[in-house]
Coordinates of N, CA and C in Angstrom, one line a residue:
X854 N 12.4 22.1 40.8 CA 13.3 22.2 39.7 C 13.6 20.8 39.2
X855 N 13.5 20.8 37.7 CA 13.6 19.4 37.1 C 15.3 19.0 36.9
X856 N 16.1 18.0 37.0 CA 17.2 18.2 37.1 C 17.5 16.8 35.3
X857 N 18.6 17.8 34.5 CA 18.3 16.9 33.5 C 19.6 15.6 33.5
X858 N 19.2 14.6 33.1 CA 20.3 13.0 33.7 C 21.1 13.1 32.5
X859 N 20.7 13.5 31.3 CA 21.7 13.8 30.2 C 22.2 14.8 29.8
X860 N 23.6 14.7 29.5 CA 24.2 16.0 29.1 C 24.0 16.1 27.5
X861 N 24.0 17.5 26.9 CA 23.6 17.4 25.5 C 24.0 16.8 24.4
X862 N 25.2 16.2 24.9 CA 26.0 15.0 23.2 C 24.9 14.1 23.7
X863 N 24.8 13.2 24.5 CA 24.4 12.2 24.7 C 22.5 11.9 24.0
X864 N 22.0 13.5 24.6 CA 20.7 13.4 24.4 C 20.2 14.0 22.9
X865 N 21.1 14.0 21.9 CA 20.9 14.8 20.8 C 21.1 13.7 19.8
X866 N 22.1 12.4 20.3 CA 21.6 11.1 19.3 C 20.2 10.5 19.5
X867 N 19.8 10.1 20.4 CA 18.0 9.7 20.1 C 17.6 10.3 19.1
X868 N 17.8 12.2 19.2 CA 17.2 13.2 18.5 C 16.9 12.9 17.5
X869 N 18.3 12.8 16.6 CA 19.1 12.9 15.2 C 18.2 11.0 14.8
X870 N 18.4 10.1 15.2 CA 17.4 8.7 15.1 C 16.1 9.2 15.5
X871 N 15.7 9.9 16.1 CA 14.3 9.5 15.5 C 13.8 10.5 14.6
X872 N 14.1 11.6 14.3 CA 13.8 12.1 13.0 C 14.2 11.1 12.1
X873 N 15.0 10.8 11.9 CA 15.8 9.8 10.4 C 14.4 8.9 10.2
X874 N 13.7 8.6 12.0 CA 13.2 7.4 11.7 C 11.8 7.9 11.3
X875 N 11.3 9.4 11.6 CA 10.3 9.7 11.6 C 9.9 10.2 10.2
X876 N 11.1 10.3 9.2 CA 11.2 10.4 7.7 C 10.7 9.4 6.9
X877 N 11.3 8.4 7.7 CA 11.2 7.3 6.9 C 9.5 6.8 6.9
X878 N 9.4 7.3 8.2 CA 7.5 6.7 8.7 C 6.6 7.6 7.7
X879 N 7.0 8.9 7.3 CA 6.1 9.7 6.9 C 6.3 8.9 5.6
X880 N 7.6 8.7 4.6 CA 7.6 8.1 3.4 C 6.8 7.1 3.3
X881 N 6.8 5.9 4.2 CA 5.9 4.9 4.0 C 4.7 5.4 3.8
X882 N 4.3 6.3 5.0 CA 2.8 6.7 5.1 C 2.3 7.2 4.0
X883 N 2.9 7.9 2.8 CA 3.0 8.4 1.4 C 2.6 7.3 0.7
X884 N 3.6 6.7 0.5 CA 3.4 5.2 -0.1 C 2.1 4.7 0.1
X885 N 2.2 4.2 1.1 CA 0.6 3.6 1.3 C -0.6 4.1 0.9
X886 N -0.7 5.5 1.1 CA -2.2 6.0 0.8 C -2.5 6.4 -0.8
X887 N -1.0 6.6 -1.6 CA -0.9 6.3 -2.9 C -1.3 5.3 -3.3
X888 N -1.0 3.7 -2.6 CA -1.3 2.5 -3.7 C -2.7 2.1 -3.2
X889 N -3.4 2.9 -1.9 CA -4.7 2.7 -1.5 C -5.2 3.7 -3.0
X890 N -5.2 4.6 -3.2 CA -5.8 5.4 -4.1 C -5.9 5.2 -5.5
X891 N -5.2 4.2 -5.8 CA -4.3 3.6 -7.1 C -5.4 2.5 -6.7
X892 N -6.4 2.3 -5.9 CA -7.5 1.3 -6.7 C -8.7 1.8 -7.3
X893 N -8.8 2.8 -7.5 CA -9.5 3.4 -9.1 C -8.7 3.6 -10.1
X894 N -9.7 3.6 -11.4 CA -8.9 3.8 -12.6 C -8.9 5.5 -12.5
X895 N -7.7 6.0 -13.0 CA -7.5 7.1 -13.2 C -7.9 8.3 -14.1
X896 N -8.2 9.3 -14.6 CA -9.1 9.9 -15.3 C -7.9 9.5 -16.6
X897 N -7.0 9.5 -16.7 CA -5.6 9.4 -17.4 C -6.2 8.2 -17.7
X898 N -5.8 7.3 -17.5 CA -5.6 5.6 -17.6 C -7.5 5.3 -18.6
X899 N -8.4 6.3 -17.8 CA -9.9 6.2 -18.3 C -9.6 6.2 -19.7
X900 N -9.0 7.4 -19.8 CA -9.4 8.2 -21.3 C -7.6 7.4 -22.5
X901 N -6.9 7.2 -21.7 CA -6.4 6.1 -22.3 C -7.0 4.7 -23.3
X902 N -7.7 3.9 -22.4 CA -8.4 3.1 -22.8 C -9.2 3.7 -23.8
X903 N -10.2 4.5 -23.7 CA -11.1 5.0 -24.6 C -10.2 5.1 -25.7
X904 N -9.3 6.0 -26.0 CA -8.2 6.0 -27.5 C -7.8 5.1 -27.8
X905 N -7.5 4.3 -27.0 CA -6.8 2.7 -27.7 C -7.9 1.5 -28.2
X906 N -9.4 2.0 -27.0 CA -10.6 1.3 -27.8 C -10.7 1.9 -29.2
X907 N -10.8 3.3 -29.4 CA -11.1 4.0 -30.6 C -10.4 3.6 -31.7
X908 N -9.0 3.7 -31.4 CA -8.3 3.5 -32.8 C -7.9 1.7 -32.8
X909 N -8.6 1.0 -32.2 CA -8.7 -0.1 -32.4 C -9.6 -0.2 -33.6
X910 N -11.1 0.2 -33.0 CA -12.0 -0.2 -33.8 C -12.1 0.7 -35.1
X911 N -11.0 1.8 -35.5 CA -10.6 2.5 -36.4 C -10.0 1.6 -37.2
X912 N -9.1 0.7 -36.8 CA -8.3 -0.2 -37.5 C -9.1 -1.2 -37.9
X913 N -10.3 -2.0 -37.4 CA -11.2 -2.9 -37.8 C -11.8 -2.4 -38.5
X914 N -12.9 -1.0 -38.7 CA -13.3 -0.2 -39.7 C -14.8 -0.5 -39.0
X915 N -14.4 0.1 -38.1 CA -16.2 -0.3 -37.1 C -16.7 1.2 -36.1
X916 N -17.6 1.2 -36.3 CA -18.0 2.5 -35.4 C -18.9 2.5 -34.3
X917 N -18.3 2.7 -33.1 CA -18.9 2.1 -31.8 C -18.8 3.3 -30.8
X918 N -19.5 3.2 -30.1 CA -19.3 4.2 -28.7 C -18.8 3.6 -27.7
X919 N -17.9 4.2 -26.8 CA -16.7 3.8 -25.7 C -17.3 4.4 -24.0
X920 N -17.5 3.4 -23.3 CA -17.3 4.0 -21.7 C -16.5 3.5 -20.9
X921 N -16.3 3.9 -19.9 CA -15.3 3.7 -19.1 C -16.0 4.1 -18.0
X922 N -15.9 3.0 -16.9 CA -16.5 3.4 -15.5 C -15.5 3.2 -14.6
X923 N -15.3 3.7 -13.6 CA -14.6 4.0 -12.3 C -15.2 2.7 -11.1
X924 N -14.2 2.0 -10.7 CA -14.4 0.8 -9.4 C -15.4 1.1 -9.1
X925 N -16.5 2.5 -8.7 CA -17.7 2.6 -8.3 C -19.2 2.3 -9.7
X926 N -18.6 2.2 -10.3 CA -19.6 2.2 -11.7 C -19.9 3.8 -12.3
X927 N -19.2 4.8 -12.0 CA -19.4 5.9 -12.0 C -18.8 6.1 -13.7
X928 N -19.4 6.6 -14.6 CA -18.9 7.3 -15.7 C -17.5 8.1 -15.2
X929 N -16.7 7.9 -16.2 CA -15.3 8.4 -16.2 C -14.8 9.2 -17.7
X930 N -14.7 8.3 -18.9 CA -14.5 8.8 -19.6 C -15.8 7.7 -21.1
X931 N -15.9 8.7 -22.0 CA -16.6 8.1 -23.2 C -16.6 9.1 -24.2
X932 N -16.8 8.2 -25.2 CA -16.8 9.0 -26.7 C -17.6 8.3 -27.6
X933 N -18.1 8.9 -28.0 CA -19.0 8.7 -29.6 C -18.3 8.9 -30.5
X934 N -18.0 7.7 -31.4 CA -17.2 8.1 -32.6 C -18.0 8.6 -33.9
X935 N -17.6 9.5 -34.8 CA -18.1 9.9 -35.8 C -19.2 9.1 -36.2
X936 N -20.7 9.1 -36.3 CA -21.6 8.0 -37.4 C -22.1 7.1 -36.8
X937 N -21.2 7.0 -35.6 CA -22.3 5.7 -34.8 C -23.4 5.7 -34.4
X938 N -24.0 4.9 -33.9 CA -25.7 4.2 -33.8 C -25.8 5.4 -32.8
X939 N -26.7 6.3 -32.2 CA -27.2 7.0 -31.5 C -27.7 5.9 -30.3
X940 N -28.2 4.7 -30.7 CA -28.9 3.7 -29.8 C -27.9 3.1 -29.2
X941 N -26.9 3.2 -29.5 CA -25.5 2.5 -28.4 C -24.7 3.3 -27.5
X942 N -25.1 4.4 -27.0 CA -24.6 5.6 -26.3 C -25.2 4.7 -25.2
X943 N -26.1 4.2 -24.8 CA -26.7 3.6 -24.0 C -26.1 2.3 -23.4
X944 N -26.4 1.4 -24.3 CA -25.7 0.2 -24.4 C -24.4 0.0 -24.1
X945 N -23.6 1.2 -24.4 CA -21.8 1.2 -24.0 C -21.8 1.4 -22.3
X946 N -22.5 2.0 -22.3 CA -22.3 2.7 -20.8 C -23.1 1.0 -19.7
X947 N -24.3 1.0 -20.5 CA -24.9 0.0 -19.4 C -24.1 -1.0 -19.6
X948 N -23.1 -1.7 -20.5 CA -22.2 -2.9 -20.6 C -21.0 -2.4 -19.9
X949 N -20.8 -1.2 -19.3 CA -19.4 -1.2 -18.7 C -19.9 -1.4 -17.5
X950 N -20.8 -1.0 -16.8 CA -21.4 -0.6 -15.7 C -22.0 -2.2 -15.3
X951 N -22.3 -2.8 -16.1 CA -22.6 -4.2 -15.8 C -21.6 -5.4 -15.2
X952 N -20.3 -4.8 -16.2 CA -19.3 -5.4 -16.0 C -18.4 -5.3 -14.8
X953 N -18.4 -4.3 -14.2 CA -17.9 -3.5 -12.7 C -19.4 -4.6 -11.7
X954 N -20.2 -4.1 -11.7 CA -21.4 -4.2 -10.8 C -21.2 -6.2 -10.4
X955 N -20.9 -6.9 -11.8 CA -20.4 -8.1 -11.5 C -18.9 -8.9 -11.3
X956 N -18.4 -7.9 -11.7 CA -16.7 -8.0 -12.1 C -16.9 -9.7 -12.8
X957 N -17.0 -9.5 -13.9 CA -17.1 -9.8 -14.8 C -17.5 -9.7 -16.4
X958 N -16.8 -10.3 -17.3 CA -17.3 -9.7 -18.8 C -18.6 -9.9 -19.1
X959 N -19.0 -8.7 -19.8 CA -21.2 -8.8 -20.0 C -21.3 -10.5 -21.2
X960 N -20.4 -10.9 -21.2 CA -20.7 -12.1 -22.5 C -20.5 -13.2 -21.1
X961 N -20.0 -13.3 -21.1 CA -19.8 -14.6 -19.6 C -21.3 -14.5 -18.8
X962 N -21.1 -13.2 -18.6 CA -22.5 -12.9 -17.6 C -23.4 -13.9 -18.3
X963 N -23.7 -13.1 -19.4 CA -24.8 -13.6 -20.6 C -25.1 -15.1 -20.6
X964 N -24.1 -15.9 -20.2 CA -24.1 -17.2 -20.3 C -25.4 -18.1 -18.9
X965 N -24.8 -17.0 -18.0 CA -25.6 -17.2 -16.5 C -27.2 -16.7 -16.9
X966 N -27.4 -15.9 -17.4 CA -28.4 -15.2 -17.8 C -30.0 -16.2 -18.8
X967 N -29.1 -17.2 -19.3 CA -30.2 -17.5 -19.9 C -31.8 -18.4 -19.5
X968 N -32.5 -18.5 -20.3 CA -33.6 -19.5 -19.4 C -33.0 -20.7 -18.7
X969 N -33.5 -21.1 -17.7 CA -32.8 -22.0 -17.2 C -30.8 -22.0 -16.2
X970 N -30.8 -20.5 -16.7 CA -29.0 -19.8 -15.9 C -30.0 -19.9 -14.6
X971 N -28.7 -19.7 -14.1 CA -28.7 -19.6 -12.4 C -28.9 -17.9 -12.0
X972 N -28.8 -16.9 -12.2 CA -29.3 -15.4 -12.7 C -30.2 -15.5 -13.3
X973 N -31.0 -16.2 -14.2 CA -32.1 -15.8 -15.5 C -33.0 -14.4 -14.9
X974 N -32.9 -13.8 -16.2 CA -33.5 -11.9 -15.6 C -32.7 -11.2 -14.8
X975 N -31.6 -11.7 -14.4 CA -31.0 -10.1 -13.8 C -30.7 -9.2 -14.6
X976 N -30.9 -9.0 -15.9 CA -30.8 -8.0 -16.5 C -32.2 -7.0 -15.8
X977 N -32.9 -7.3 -15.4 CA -34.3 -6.4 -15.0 C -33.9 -5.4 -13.9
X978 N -32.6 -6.3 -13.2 CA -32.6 -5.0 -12.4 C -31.1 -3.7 -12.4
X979 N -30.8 -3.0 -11.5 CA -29.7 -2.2 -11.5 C -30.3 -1.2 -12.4
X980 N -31.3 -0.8 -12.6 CA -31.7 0.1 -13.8 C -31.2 -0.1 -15.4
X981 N -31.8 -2.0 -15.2 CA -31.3 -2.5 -16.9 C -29.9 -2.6 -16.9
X982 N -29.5 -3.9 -16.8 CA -28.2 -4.7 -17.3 C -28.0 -4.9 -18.8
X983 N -26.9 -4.8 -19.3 CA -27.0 -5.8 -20.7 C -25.9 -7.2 -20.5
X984 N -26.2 -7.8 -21.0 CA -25.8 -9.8 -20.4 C -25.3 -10.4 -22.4
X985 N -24.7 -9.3 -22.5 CA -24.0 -9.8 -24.1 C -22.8 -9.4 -24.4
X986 N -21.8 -9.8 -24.9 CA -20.5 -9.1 -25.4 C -20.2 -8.1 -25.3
X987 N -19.5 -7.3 -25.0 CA -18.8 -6.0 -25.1 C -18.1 -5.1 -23.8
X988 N -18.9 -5.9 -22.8 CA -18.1 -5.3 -21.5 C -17.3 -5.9 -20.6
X989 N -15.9 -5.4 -20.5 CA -14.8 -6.3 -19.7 C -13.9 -5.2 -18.5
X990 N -14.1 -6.2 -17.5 CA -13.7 -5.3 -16.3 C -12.3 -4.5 -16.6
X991 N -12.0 -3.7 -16.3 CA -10.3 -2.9 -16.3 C -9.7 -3.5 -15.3
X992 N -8.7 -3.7 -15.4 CA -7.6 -4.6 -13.7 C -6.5 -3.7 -14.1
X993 N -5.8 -3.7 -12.5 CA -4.4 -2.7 -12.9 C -3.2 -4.0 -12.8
X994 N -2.0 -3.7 -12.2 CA -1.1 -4.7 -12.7 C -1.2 -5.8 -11.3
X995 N -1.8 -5.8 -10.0 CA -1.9 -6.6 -9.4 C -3.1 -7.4 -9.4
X996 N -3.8 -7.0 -10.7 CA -4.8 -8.1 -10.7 C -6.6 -7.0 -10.2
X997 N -6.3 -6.3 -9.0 CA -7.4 -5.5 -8.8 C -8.0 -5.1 -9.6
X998 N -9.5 -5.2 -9.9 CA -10.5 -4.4 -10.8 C -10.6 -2.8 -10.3
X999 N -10.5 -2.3 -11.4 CA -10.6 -0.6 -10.9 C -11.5 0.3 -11.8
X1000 N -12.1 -0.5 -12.9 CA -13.2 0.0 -13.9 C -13.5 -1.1 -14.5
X1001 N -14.2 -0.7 -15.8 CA -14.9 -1.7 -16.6 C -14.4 -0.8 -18.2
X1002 N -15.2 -1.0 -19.0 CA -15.0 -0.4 -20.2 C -16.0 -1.4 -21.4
X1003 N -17.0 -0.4 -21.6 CA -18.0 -0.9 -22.5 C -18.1 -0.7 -23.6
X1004 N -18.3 -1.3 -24.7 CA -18.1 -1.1 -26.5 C -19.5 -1.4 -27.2
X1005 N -19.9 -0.9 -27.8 CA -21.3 -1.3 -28.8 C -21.4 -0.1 -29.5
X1006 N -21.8 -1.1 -30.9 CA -21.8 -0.3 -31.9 C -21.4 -1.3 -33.4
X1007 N -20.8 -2.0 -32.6 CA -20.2 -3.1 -34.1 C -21.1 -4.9 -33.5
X1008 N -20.2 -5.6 -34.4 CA -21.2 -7.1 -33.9 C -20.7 -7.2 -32.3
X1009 N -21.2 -8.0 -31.7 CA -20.9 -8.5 -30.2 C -19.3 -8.9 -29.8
X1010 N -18.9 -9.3 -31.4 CA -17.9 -10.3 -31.2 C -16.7 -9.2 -31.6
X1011 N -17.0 -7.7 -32.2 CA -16.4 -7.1 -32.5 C -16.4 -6.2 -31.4
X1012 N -17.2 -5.8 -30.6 CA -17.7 -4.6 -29.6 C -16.4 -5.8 -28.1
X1013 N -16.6 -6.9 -28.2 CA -15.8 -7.7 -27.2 C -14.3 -7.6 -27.9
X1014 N -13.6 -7.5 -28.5 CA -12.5 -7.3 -29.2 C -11.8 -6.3 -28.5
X1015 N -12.3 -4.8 -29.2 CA -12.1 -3.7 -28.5 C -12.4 -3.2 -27.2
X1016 N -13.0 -3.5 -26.6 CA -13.5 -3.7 -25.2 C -11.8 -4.5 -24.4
X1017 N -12.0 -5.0 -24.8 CA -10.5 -6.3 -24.6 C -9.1 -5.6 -24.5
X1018 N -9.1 -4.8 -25.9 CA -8.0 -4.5 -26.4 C -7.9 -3.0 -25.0
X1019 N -8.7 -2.7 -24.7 CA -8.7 -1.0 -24.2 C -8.2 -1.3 -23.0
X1020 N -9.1 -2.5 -22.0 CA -8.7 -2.8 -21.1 C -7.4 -3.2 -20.5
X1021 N -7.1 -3.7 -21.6 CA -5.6 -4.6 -21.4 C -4.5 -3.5 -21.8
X1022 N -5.0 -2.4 -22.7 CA -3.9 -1.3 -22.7 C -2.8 -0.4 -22.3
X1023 N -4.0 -0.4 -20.6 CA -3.3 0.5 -19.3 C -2.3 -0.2 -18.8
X1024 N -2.2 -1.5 -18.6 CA -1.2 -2.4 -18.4 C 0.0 -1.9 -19.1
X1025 N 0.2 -1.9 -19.8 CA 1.6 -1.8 -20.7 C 2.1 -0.4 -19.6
X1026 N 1.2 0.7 -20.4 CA 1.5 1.9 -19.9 C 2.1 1.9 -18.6
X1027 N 1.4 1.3 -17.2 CA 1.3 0.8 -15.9 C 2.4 0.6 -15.5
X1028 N 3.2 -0.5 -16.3 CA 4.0 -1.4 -16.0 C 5.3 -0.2 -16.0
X1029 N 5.4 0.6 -17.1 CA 6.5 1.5 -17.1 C 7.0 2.4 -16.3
X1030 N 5.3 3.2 -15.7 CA 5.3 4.3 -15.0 C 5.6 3.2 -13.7
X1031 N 5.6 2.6 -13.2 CA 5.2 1.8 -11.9 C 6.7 1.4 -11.2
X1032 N 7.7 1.5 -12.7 CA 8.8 1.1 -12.3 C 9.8 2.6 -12.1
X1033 N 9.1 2.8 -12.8 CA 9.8 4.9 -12.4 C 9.2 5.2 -11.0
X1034 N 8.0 5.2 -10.8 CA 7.3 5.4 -9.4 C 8.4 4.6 -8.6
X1035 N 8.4 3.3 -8.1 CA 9.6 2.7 -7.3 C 10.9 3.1 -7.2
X1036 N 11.5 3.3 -8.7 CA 12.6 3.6 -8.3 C 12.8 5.2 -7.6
X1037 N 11.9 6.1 -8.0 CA 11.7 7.3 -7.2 C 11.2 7.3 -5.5
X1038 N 10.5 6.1 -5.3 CA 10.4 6.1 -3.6 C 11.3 5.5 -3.5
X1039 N 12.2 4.4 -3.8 CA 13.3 3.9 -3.4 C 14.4 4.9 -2.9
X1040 N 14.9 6.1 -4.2 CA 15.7 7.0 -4.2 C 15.6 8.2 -3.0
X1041 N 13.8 8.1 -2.8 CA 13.5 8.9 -1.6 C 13.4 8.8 0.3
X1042 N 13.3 7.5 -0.2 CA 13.5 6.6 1.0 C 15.2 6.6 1.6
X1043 N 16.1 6.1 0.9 CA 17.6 6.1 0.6 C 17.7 7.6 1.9
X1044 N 17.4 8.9 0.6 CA 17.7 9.8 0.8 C 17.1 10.4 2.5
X1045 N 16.2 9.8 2.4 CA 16.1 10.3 3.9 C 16.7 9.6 4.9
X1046 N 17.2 8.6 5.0 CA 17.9 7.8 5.7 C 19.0 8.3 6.2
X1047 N 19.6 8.8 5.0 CA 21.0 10.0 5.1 C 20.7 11.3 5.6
X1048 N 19.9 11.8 5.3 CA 19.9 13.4 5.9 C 19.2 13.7 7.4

């Protein structure tokens, strides 16, 4: 017969503390595998950029095709705008995809690239790089790359513009949701503390 050394007030505070505390472990554990998952760009945030590339290069009066690749280089979101070149459906995609693969912009690249660069011909491999203006990696607000976003269809210097403007777009948005996000684990953290 097992004989018990606590009487039930005594043995019902640990209880009441470690649930409180076992709330709080699961909240973290929430937390964390959110801001692990939060290093890809999101299908939201993808197709974000794409509309803000679009009506960018709507406001320049330029007609380009838009991609957006995912931290893996994977196609996410793209659009063909009305009229554009049929031959840069290609070129958008392999400038975003270039720009992830190096985490860097395809114009910088380009610089590495030439006779005599320290790269010269890596465009030959990855199944065809492009090593010219238009593709700039996506970063979220701590700086992490989490896509790319490729533009062509207008000059280099115009396809780099909008490329620029798309990427840097999610930020804004980011910044708002991110502070609603906190103060909502804050409030849920709080809350389990008490109950």
């Amino acid at each position: 017969m097992m004989m018990n050394f606590y009487n039930h007030k005594i043995a019902s505070k640990p209880k009441e503390k470690t649930l409180k505390h076992s709330r709080l472990l699961l909240v973290l554990l929430i937390f964390s595998s959110t801001v692990l998952v939060a290093q890809n760009i999101t299908d939201k945030d993808a197709l974000s950029a794409v509309l803000a590339s679009k009506n960018k290069a709507e406001s320049m009066g330029v007609l380009v095709n838009i991609a957006v690749v995912d931290a893996g280089a994977n196609l996410k979101a793209f659009i063909r705008m009305d009229d554009s070149f049929l031959g840069s459906i290609d070129v958008a995609i392999k400038k975003a995809k270039t720009s992830r693969y190096f985490n860097i912009a395809t114009g910088d690249l380009g610089k590495l690239t030439q006779p005599g660069g320290i790269i010269y011909n890596i465009e030959l491999s990855n199944n065809g790089l492009v090593s010219f203006p238009g593709g700039v990696p996506i970063k979220n607000n701590e700086g992490k790359i989490i896509g790319a976003i490729g533009v062509s269809g207008g000059t280099i210097e115009e396809d780099h513009k909008i490329a620029t403007y798309g990427a840097k777009s999610i930020l804004t948005e980011k910044k708002e949701n991110k502070m609603n996000w906190i103060k909502s684990i804050f409030c849920l953290m709080v809350s389990c503390c008490f109950f």
